CSV table of C-alpha atoms in Angstrom, one decimal:
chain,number,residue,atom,x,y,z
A,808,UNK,CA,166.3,139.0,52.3
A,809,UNK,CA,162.3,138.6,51.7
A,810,UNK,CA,160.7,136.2,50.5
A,811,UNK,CA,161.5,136.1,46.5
A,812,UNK,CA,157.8,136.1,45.8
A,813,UNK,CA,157.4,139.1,47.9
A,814,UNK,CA,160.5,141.4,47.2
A,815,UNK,CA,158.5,143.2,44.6
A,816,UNK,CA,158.4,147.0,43.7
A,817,UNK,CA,154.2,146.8,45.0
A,818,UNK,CA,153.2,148.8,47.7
A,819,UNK,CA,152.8,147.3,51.0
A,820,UNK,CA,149.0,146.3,51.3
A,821,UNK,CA,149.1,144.6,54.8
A,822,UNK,CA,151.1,145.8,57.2
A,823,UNK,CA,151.4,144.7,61.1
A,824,UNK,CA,153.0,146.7,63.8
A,825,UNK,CA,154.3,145.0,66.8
A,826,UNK,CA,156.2,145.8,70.0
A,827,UNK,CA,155.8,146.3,73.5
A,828,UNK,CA,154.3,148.7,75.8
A,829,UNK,CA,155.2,152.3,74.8
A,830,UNK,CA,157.2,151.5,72.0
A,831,UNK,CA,154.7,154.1,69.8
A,832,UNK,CA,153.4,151.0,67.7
A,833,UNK,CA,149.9,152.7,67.2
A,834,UNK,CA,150.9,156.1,66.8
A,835,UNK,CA,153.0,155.0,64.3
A,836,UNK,CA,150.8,152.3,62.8
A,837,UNK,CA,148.0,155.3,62.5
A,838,UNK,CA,150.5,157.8,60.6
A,839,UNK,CA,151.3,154.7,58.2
A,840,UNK,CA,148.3,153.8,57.4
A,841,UNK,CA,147.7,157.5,56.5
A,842,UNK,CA,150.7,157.4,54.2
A,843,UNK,CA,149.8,153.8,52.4
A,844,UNK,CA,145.5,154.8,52.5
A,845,UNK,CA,145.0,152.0,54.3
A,846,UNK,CA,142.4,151.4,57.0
A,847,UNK,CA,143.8,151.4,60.7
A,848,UNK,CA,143.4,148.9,63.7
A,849,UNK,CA,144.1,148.6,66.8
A,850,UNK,CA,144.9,144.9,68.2
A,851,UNK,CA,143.7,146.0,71.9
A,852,UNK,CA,140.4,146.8,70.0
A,853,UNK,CA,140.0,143.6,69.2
A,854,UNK,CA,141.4,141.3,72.2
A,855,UNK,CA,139.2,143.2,74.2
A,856,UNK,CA,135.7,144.3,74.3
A,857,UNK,CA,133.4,147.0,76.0
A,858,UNK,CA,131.2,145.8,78.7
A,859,UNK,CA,127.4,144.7,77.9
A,860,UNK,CA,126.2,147.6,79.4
A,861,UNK,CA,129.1,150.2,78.7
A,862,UNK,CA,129.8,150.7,75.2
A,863,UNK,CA,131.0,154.2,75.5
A,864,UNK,CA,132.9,153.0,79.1
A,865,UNK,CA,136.7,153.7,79.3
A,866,UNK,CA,139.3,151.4,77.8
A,867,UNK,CA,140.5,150.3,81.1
A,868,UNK,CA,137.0,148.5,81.6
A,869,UNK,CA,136.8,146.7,78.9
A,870,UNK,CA,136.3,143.1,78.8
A,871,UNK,CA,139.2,140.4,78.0
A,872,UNK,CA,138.1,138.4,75.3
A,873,UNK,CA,138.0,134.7,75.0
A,874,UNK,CA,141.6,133.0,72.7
A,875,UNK,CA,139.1,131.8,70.3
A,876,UNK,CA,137.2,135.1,69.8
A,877,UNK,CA,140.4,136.8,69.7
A,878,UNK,CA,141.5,134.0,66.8
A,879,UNK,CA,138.3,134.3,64.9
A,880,UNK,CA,138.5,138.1,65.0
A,881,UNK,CA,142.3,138.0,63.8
A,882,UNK,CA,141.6,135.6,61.2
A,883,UNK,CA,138.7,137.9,59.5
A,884,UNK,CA,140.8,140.7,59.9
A,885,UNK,CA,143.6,139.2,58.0
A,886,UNK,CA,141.1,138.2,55.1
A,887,UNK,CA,140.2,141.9,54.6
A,888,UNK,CA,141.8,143.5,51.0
A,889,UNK,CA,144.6,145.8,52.7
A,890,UNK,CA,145.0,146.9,56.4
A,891,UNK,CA,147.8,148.4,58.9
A,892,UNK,CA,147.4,146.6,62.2
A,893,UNK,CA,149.4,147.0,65.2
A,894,UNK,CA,149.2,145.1,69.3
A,895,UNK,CA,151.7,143.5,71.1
A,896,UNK,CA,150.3,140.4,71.1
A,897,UNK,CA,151.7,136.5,70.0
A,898,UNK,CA,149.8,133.3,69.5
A,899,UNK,CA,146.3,134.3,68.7
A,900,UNK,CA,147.6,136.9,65.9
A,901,UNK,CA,149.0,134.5,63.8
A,902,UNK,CA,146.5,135.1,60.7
A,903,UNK,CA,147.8,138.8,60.9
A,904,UNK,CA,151.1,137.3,60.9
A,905,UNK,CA,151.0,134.6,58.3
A,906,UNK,CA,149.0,137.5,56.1
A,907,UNK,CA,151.2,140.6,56.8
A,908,UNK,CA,153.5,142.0,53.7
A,909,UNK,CA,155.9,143.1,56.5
A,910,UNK,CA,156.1,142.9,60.4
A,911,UNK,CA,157.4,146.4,61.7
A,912,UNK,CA,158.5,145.0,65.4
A,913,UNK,CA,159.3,147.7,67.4
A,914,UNK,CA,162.0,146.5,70.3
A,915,UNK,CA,162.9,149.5,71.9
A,916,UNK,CA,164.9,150.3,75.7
A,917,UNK,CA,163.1,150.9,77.9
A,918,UNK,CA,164.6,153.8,79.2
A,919,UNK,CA,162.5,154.8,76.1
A,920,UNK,CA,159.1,153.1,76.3
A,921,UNK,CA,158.9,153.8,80.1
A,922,UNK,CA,158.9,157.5,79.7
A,923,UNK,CA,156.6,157.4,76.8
A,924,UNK,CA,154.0,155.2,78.6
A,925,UNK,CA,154.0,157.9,81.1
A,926,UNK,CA,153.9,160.9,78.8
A,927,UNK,CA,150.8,159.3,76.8
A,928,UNK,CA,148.5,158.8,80.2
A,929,UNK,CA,149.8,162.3,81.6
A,930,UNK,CA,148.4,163.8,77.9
A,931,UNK,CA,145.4,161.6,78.2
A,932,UNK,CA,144.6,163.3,81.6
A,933,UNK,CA,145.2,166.4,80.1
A,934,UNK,CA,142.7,166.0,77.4
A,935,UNK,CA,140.1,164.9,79.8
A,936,UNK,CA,140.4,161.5,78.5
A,937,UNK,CA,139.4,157.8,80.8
A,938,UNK,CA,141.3,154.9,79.1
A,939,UNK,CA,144.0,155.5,81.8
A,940,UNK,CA,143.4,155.3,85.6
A,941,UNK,CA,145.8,155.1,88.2
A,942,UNK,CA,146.4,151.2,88.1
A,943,UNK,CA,146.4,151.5,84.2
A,944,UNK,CA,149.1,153.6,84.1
A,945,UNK,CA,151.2,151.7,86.7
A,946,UNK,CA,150.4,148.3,85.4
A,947,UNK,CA,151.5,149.4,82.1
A,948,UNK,CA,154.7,151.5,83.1
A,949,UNK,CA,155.6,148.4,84.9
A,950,UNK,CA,154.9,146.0,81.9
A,951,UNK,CA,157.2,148.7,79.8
A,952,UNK,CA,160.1,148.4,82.2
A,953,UNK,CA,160.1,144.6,82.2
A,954,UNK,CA,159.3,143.8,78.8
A,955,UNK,CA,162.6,142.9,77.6
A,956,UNK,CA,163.7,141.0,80.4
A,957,UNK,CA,160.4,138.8,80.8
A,958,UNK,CA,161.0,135.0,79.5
A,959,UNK,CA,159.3,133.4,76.5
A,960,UNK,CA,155.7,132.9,77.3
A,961,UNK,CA,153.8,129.4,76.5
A,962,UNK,CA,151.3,128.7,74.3
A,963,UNK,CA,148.8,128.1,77.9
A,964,UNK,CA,150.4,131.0,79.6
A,965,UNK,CA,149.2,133.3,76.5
A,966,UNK,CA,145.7,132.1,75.8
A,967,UNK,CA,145.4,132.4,80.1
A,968,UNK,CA,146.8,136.2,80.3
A,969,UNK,CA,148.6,138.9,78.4
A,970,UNK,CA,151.6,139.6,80.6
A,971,UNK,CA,153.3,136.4,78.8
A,972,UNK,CA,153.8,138.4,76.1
A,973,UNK,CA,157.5,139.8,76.2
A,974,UNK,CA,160.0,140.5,73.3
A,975,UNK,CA,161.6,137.0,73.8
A,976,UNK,CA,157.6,135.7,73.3
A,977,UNK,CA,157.6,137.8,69.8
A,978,UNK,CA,160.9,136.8,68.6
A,979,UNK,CA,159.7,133.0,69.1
A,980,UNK,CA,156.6,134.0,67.5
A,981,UNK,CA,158.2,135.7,64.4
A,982,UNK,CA,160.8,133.3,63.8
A,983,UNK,CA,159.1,131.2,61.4
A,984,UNK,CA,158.3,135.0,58.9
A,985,UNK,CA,161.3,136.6,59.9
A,986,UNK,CA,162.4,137.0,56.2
A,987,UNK,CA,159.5,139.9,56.2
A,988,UNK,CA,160.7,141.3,59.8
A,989,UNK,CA,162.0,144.9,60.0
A,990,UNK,CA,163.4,144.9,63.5
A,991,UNK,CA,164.1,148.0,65.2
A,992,UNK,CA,165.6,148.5,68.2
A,993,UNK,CA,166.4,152.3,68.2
A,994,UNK,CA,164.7,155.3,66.7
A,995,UNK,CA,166.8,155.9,64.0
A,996,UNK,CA,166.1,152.6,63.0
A,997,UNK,CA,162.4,152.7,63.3
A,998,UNK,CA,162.8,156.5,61.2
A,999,UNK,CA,164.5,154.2,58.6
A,1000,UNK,CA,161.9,151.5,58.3
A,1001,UNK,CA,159.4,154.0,58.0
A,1002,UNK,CA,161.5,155.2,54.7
A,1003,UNK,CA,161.7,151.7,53.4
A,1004,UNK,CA,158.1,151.2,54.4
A,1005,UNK,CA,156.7,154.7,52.6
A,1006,UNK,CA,158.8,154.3,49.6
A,1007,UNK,CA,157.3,150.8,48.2
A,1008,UNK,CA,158.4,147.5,49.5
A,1009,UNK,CA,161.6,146.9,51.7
A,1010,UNK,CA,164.2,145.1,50.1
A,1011,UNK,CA,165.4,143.1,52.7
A,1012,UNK,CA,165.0,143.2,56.7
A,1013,UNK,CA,167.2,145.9,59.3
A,1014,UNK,CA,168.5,145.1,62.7
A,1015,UNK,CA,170.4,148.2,63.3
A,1016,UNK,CA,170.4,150.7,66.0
A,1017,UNK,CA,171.1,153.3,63.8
């Protein structure tokens, strides 16, 4: 169940969205942030930033930014009135953590989020769009494929790089809020947080693969 001072009938005012590569997080996290009127970000908008002397340059050449930027950035985030956040990153996202009314973790196959990291840089192209070049696309269909299977990442290993992140790494981070985790593994689960979610406060967490 959640927390007793959280299962409530309010509205969820802070909301973070986690999961792997492809799993939809911030396609998802943008159309609920729609729903609730809350203001939308994107976690790789924050752990990364654009060159000094490319603020318009392509996603893929934008600069990594320091654990301690990334912390402070997190932790004013969190402070903001109401928000819908979504990344798939542990350790320096705690204050989004700690904060969030619910953690939507998205923990899909990866026959799934393969396919869909594939289809969104083959639309990008289509559009015209930059953020994905050739090693972009392969370095992230790769990360999809082994997301799962990767092992817990370290405290060092994720302040050094982001591959450490894996869904063992989020479980271990979740652990100590997972009374206000909606897990989903499938998409009929994910379609029912989403009701849960959009219809005031969940009542208690799912790990189904509805």
């Amino acid at each position: 169940m959640l927390a007793e001072d959280r299962a409530t009938d309010a509205v969820v005012q802070r909301l973070l969205v986690v999961g792997g590569p492809g799993s939809g997080k911030t396609t998802l996290a943008r159309s609920l942030a729609a729903a609730l009127g809350l203001p939308h970000h994107d976690l790789d908008r924050v752990a990364y930033s654009p060159p000094p002397d490319g603020q318009n340059a392509p996603f893929w050449q934008w600069v990594r930014a320091s654990d301690d930027q990334r912390r402070e950035r997190a932790a004013c985030l969190a402070a903001t009135g109401g928000w819908v956040a979504d990344g798939l990153y542990a350790g320096w996202t705690a204050p989004l953590r700690d904060a969030a009314d619910v953690i939507l973790w998205l923990d899909l196959p990866a026959r799934i989020t393969a396919w869909r990291v594939l289809g969104r840089a083959a639309e990008d192209r289509r559009r015209g769009g930059q953020d994905w070049d050739l090693r972009s696309v392969r370095r992230v269909a790769r990360g999809a494929l082994s997301y799962r299977r990767r092992p817990e990442g370290t405290a060092d290993q994720l302040r050094e790089r982001d591959g450490a992140n894996s869904s063992r790494t989020l479980a271990a981070f979740l652990q100590p809020v997972s009374d206000r985790v909606l897990r989903c593994d499938s998409p009929g689960a994910v379609r029912q947080a989403v009701r849960e979610i959009t219809h005031r406060r969940p009542s208690e967490p799912r790990n189904s693969s509805s």
